[in-house]
PDB file of C-alpha atoms in Angstrom:
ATOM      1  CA  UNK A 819       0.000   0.000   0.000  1.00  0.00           C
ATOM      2  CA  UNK A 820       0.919   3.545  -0.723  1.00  0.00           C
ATOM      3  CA  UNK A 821       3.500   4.727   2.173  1.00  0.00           C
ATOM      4  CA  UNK A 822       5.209   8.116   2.441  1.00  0.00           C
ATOM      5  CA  UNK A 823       7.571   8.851   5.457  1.00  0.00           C
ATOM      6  CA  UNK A 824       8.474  12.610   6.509  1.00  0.00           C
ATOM      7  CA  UNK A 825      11.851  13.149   8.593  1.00  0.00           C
ATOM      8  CA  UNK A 826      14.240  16.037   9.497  1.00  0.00           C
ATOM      9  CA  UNK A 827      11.604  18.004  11.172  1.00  0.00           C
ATOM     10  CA  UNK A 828      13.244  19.555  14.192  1.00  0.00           C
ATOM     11  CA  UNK A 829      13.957  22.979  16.571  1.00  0.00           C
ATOM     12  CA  UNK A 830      15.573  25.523  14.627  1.00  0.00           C
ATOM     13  CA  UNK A 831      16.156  28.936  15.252  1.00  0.00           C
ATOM     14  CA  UNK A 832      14.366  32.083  13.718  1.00  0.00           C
ATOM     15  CA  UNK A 833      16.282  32.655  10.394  1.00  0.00           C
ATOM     16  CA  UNK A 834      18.021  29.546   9.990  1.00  0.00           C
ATOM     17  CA  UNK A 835      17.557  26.476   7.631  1.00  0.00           C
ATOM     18  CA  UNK A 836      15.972  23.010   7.443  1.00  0.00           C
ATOM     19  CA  UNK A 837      15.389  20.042   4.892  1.00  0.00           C
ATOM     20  CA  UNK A 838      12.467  18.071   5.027  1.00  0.00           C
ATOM     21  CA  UNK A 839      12.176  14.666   3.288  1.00  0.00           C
ATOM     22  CA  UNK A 840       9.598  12.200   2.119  1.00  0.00           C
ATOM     23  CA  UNK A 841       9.932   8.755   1.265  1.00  0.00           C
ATOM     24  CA  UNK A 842       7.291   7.149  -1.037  1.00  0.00           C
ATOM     25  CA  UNK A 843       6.806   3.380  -1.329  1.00  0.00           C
ATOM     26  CA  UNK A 844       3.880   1.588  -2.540  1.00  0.00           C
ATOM     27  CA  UNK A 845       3.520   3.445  -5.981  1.00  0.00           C
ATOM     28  CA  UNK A 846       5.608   4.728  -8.948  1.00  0.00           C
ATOM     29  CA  UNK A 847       6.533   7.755  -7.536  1.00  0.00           C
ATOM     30  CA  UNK A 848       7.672   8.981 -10.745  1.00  0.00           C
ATOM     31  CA  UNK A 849       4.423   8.997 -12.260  1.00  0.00           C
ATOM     32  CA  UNK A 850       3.180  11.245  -9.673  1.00  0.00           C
ATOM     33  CA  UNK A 851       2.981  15.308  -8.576  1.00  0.00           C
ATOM     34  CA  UNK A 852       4.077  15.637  -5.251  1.00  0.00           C
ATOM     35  CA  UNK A 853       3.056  18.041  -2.240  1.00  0.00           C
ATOM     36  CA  UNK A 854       4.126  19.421   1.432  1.00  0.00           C
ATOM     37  CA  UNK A 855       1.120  20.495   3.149  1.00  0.00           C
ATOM     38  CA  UNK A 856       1.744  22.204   6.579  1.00  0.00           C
ATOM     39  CA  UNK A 857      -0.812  22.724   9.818  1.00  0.00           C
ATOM     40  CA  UNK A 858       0.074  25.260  12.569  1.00  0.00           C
ATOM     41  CA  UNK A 859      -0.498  23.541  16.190  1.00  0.00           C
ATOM     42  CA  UNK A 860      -4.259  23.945  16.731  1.00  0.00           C
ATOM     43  CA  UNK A 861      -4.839  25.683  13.279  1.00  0.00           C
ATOM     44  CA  UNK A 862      -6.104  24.496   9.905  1.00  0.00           C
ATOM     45  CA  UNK A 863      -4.227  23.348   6.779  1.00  0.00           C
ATOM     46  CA  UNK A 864      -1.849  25.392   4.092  1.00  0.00           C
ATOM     47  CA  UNK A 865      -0.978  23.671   0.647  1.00  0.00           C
ATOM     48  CA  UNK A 866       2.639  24.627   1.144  1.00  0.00           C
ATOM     49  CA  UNK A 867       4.224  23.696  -2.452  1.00  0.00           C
ATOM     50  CA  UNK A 868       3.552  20.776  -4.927  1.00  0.00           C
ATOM     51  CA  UNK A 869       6.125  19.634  -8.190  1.00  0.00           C
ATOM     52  CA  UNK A 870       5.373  17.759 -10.935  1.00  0.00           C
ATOM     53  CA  UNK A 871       6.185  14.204 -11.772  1.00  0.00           C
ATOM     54  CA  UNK A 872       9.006  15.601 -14.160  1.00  0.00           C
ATOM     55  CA  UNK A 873      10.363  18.241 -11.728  1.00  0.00           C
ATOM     56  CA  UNK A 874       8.827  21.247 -14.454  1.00  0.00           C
ATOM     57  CA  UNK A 875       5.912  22.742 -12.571  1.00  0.00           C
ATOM     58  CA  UNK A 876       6.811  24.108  -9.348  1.00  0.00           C
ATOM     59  CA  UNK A 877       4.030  25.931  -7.143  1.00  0.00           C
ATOM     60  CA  UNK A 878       4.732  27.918  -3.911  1.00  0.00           C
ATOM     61  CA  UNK A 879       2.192  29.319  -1.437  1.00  0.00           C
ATOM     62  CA  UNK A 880       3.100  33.433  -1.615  1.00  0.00           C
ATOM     63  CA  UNK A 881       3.926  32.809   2.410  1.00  0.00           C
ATOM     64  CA  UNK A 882       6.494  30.232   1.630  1.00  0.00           C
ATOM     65  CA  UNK A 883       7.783  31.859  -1.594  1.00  0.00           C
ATOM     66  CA  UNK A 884      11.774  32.922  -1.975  1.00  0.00           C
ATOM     67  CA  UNK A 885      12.313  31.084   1.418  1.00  0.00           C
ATOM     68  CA  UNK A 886      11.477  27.393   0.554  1.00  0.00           C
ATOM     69  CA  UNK A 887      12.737  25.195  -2.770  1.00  0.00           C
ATOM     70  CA  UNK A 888      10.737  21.919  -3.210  1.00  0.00           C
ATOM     71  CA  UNK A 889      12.861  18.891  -5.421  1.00  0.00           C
ATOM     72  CA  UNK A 890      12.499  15.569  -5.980  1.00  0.00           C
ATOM     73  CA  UNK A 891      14.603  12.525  -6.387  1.00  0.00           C
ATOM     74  CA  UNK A 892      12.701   9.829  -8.436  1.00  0.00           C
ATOM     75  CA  UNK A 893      15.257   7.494  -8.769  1.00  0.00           C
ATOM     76  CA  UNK A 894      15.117   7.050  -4.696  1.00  0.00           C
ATOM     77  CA  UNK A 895      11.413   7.894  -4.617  1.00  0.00           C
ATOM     78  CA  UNK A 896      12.366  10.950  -2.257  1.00  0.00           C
ATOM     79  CA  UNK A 897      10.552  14.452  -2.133  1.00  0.00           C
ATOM     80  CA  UNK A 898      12.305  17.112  -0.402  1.00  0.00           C
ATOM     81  CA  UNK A 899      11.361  20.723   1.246  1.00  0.00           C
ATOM     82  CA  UNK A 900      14.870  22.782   1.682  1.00  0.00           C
ATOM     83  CA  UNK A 901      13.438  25.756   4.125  1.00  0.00           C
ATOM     84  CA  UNK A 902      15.486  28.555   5.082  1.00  0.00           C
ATOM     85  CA  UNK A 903      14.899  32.318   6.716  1.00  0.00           C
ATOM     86  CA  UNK A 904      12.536  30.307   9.087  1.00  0.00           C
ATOM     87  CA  UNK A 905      10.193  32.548  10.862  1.00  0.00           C
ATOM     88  CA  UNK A 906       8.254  31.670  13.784  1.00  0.00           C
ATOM     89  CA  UNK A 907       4.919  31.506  11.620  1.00  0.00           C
ATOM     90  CA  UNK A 908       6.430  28.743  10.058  1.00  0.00           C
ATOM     91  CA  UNK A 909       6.219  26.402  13.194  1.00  0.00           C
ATOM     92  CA  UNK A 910       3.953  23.338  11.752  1.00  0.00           C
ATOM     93  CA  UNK A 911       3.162  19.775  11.266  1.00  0.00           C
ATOM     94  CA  UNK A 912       4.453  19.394   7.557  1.00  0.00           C
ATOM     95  CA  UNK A 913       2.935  16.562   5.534  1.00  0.00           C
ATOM     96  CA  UNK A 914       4.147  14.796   2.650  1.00  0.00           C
ATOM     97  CA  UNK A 915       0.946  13.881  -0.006  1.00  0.00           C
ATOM     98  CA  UNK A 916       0.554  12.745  -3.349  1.00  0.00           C
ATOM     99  CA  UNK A 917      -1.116  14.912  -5.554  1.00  0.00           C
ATOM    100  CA  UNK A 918      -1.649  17.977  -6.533  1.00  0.00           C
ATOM    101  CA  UNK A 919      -5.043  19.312  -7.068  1.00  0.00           C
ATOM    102  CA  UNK A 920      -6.108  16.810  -3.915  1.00  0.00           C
ATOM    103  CA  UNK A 921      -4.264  15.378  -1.925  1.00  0.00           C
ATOM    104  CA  UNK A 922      -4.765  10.954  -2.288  1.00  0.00           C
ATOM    105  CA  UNK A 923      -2.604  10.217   0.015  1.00  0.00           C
ATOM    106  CA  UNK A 924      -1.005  11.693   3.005  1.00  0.00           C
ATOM    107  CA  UNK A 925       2.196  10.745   5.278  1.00  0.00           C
ATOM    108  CA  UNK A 926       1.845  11.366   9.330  1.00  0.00           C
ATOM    109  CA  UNK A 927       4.066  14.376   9.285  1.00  0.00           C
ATOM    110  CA  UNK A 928       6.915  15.653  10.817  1.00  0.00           C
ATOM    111  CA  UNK A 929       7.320  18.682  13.037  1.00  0.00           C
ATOM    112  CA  UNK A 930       8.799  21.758  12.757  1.00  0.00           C
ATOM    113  CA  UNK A 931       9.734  24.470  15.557  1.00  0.00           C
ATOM    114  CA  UNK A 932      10.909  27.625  14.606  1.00  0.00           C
ATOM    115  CA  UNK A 933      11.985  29.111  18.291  1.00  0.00           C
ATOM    116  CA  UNK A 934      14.626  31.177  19.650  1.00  0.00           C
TER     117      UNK A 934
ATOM    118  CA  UNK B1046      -6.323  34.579  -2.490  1.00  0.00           C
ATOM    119  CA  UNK B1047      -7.880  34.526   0.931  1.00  0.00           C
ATOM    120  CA  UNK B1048      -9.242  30.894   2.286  1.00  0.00           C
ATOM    121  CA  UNK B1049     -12.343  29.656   1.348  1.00  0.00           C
ATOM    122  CA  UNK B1050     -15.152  30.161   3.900  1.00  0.00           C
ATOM    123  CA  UNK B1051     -16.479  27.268   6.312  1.00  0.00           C
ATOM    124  CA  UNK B1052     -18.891  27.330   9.281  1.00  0.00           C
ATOM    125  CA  UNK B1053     -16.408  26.810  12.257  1.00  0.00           C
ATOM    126  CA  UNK B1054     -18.917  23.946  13.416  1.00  0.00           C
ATOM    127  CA  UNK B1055     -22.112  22.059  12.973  1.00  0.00           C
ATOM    128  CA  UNK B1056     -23.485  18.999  15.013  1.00  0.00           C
ATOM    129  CA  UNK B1057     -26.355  16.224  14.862  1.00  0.00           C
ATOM    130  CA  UNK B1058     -27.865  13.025  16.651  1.00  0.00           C
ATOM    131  CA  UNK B1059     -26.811   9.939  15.398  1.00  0.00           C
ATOM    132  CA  UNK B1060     -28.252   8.236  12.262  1.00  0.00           C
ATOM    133  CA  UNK B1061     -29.146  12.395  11.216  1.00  0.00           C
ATOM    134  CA  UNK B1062     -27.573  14.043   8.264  1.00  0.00           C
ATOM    135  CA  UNK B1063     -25.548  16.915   8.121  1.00  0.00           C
ATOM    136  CA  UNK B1064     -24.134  19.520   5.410  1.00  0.00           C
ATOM    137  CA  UNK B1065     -21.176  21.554   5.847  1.00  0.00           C
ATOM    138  CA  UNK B1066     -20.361  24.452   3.554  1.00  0.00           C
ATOM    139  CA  UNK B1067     -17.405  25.868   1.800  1.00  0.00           C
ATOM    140  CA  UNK B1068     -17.834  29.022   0.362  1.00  0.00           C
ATOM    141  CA  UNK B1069     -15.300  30.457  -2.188  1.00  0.00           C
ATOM    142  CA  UNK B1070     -14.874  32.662  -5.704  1.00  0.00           C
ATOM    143  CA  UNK B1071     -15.362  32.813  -9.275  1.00  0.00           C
ATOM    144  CA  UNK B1072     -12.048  32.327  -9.716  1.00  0.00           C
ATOM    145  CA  UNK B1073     -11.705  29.363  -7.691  1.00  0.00           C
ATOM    146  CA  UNK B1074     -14.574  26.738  -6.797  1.00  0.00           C
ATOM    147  CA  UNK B1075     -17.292  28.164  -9.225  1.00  0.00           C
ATOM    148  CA  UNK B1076     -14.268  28.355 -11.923  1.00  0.00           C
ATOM    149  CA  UNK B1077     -12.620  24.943 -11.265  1.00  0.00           C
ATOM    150  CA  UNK B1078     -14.042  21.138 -11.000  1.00  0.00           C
ATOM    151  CA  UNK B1079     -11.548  20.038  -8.407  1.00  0.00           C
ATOM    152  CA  UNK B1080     -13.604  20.595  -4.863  1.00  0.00           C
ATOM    153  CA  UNK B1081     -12.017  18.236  -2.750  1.00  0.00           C
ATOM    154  CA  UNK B1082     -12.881  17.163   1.088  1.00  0.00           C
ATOM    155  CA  UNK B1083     -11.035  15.764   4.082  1.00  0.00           C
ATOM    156  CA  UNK B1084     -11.703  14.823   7.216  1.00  0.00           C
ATOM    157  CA  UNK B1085      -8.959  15.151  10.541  1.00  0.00           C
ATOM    158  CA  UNK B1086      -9.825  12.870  13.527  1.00  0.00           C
ATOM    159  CA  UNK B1087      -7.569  14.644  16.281  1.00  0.00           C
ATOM    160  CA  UNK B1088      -3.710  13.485  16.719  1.00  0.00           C
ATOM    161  CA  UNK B1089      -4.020  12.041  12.419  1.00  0.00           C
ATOM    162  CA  UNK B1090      -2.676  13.314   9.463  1.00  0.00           C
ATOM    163  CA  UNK B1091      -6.366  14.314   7.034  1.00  0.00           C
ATOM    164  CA  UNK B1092      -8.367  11.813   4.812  1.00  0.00           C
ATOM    165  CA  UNK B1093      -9.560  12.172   1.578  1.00  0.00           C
ATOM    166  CA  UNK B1094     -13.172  11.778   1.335  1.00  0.00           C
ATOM    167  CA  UNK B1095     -13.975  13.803  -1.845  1.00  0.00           C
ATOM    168  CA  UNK B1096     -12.285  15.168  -4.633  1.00  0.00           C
ATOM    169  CA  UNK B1097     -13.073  16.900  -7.812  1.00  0.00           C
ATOM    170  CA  UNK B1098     -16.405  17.853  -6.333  1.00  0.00           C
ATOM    171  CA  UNK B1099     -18.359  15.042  -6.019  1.00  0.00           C
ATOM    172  CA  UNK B1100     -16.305  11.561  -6.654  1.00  0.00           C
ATOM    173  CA  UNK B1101     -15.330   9.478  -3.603  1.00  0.00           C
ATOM    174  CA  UNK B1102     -11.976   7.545  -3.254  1.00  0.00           C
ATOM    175  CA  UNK B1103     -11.919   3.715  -2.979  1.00  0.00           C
ATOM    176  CA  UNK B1104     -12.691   2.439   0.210  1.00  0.00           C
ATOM    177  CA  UNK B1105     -14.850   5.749   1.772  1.00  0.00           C
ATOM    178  CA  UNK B1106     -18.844   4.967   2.843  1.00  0.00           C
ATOM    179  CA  UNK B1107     -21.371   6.531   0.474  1.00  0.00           C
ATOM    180  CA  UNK B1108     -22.802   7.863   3.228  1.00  0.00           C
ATOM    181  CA  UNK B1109     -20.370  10.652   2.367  1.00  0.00           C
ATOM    182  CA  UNK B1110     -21.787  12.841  -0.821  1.00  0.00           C
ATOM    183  CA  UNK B1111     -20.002  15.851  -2.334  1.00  0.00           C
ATOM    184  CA  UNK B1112     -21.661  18.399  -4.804  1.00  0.00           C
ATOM    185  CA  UNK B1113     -21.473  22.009  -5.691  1.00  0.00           C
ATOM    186  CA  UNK B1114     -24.133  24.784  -7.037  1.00  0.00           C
ATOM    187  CA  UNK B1115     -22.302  28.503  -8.102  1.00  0.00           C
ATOM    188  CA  UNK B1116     -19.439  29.423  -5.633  1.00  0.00           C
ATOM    189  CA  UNK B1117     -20.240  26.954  -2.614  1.00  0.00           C
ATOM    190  CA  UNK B1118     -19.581  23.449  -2.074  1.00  0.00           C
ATOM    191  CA  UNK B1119     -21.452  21.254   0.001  1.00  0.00           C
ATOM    192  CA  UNK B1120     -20.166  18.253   1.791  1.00  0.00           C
ATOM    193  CA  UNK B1121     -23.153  16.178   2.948  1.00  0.00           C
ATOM    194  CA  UNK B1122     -22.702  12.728   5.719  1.00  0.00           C
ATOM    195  CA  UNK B1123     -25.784  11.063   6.182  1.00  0.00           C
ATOM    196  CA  UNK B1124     -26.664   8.503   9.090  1.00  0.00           C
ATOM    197  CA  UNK B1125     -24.325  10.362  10.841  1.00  0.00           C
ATOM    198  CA  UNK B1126     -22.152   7.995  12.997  1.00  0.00           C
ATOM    199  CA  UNK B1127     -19.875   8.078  16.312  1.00  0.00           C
ATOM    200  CA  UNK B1128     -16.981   8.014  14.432  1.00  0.00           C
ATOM    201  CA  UNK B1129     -17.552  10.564  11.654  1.00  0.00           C
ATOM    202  CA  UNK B1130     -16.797  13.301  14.945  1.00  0.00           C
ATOM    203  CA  UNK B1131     -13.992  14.634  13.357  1.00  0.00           C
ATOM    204  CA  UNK B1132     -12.952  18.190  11.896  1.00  0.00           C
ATOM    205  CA  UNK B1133     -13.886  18.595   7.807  1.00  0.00           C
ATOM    206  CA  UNK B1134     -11.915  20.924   5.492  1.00  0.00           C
ATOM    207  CA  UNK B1135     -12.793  21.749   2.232  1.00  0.00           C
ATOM    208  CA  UNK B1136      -9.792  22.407  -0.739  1.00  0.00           C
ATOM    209  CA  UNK B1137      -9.771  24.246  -4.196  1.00  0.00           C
ATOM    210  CA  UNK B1138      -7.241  24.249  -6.776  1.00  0.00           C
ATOM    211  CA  UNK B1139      -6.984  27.076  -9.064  1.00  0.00           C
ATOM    212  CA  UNK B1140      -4.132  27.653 -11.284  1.00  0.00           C
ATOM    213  CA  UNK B1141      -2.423  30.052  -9.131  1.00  0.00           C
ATOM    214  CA  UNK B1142      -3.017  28.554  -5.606  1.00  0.00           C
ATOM    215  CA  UNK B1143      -4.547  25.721  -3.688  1.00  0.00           C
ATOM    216  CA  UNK B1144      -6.864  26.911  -1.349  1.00  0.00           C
ATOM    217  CA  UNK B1145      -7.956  24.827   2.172  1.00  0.00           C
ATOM    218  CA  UNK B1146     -11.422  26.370   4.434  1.00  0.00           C
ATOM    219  CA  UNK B1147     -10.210  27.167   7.654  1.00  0.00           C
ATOM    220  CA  UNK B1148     -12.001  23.722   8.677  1.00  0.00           C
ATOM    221  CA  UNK B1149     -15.633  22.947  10.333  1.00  0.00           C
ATOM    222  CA  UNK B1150     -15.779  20.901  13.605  1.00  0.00           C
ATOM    223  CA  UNK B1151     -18.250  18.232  13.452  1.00  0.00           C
ATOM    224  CA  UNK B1152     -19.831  17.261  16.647  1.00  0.00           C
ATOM    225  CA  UNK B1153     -22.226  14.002  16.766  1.00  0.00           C
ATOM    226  CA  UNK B1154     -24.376  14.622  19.366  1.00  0.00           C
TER     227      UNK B1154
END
């Protein structure tokens, strides 16, 4: 069954950097667009960024843009999020999904803390 | 863009339906046939229940229906159930943004 795994969520400090991964398993992840959706604690959801199956169309939410570069690796069926100028704002649960224009499938997230 | 609009909550006694809202744009749900739904049981990651307005993924009860009339979506659960008690947020794609409700907290009574 479809599987995706976040890691490298963590405590950083206002202004500095963090990568984000997702492995996929249980699909061919290169036929797929890919997405990081994020939730505040206690708040609702924000479609972060998605990419395309190829890597060509790249969308950014206009909070997130400049700061944060989504790529992919299909040969390892890994999705990335490189973040950097972290603000506290961006303190979330960041999920991995599948999909672009929904969201099939989701991943359990991984959390990130943007704290001084 | 600015979120799309969602009553913050809505209840009802077992085996009752219920509808929740989403209210957006021209430019997004009226404009677009890619409504989708998900529902968040506290501590999980969201589960899609609808997408592109009105189909329903493998695997989810047809007790959950999705439809649309001008710039409002409608997700409907009938016989409501224990375990639908969850919180509901409607999504739009557009070609410019993706766009999530700020989420409606279902309450079975």
């Amino acid at each position: 069954q479809v599987q995706l795994l976040e890691s490298g969520g963590g405590l950083v400090k206002p202004g500095g950097s963090l990568r984000l991964s997702c492995a996929a398993s249980g699909f061919t992840f290169s036929d797929y667009y890919m997405s990081w959706i994020r939730q505040a604690p206690g708040k609702g959801l924000e479609w972060v960024s998605y990419m395309s199956s190829s890597g060509v169309t790249i969308y950014y939410a206009d909070s997130v843009k400049g700061r944060f570069t989504i790529s992919r690796d299909n040969a390892k069926s890994l999705l990335y999020l490189q973040m950097s100028s972290l603000r506290a704002e961006d303190t979330a649960l960041y999920y991995c999904a599948r999909g672009y224009n929904f969201a099939y499938n989701w991943g359990q997230g991984t959390l990130v803390t943007v704290s001084s | 863009q600015s979120a799309l609009t969602q009553p913050a909550s809505v209840s009802g006694s077992p085996g009752q339906s219920i509808t929740i809202s989403c209210t957006g744009t021209s430019s997004d749900v009226w404009n677009y046939n890619l409504v989708s739904w998900y529902q968040q049981h506290p501590g999980k990651a969201p589960k899609l229940m609808i997408y592109e307005d009105y189909k329903r993924p493998s695997g989810v009860s047809n007790r959950f229906s999705g439809s649309k009339s001008g710039n409002t979506a409608s997700l409907t659960i009938s016989g409501l159930q224990a375990e639908d008690e969850a919180d509901y947020y409607c999504c739009s794609y557009t070609r410019s943004s993706v766009l999530f409700g700020g989420g409606t907290k279902l309450t079975v009574l």
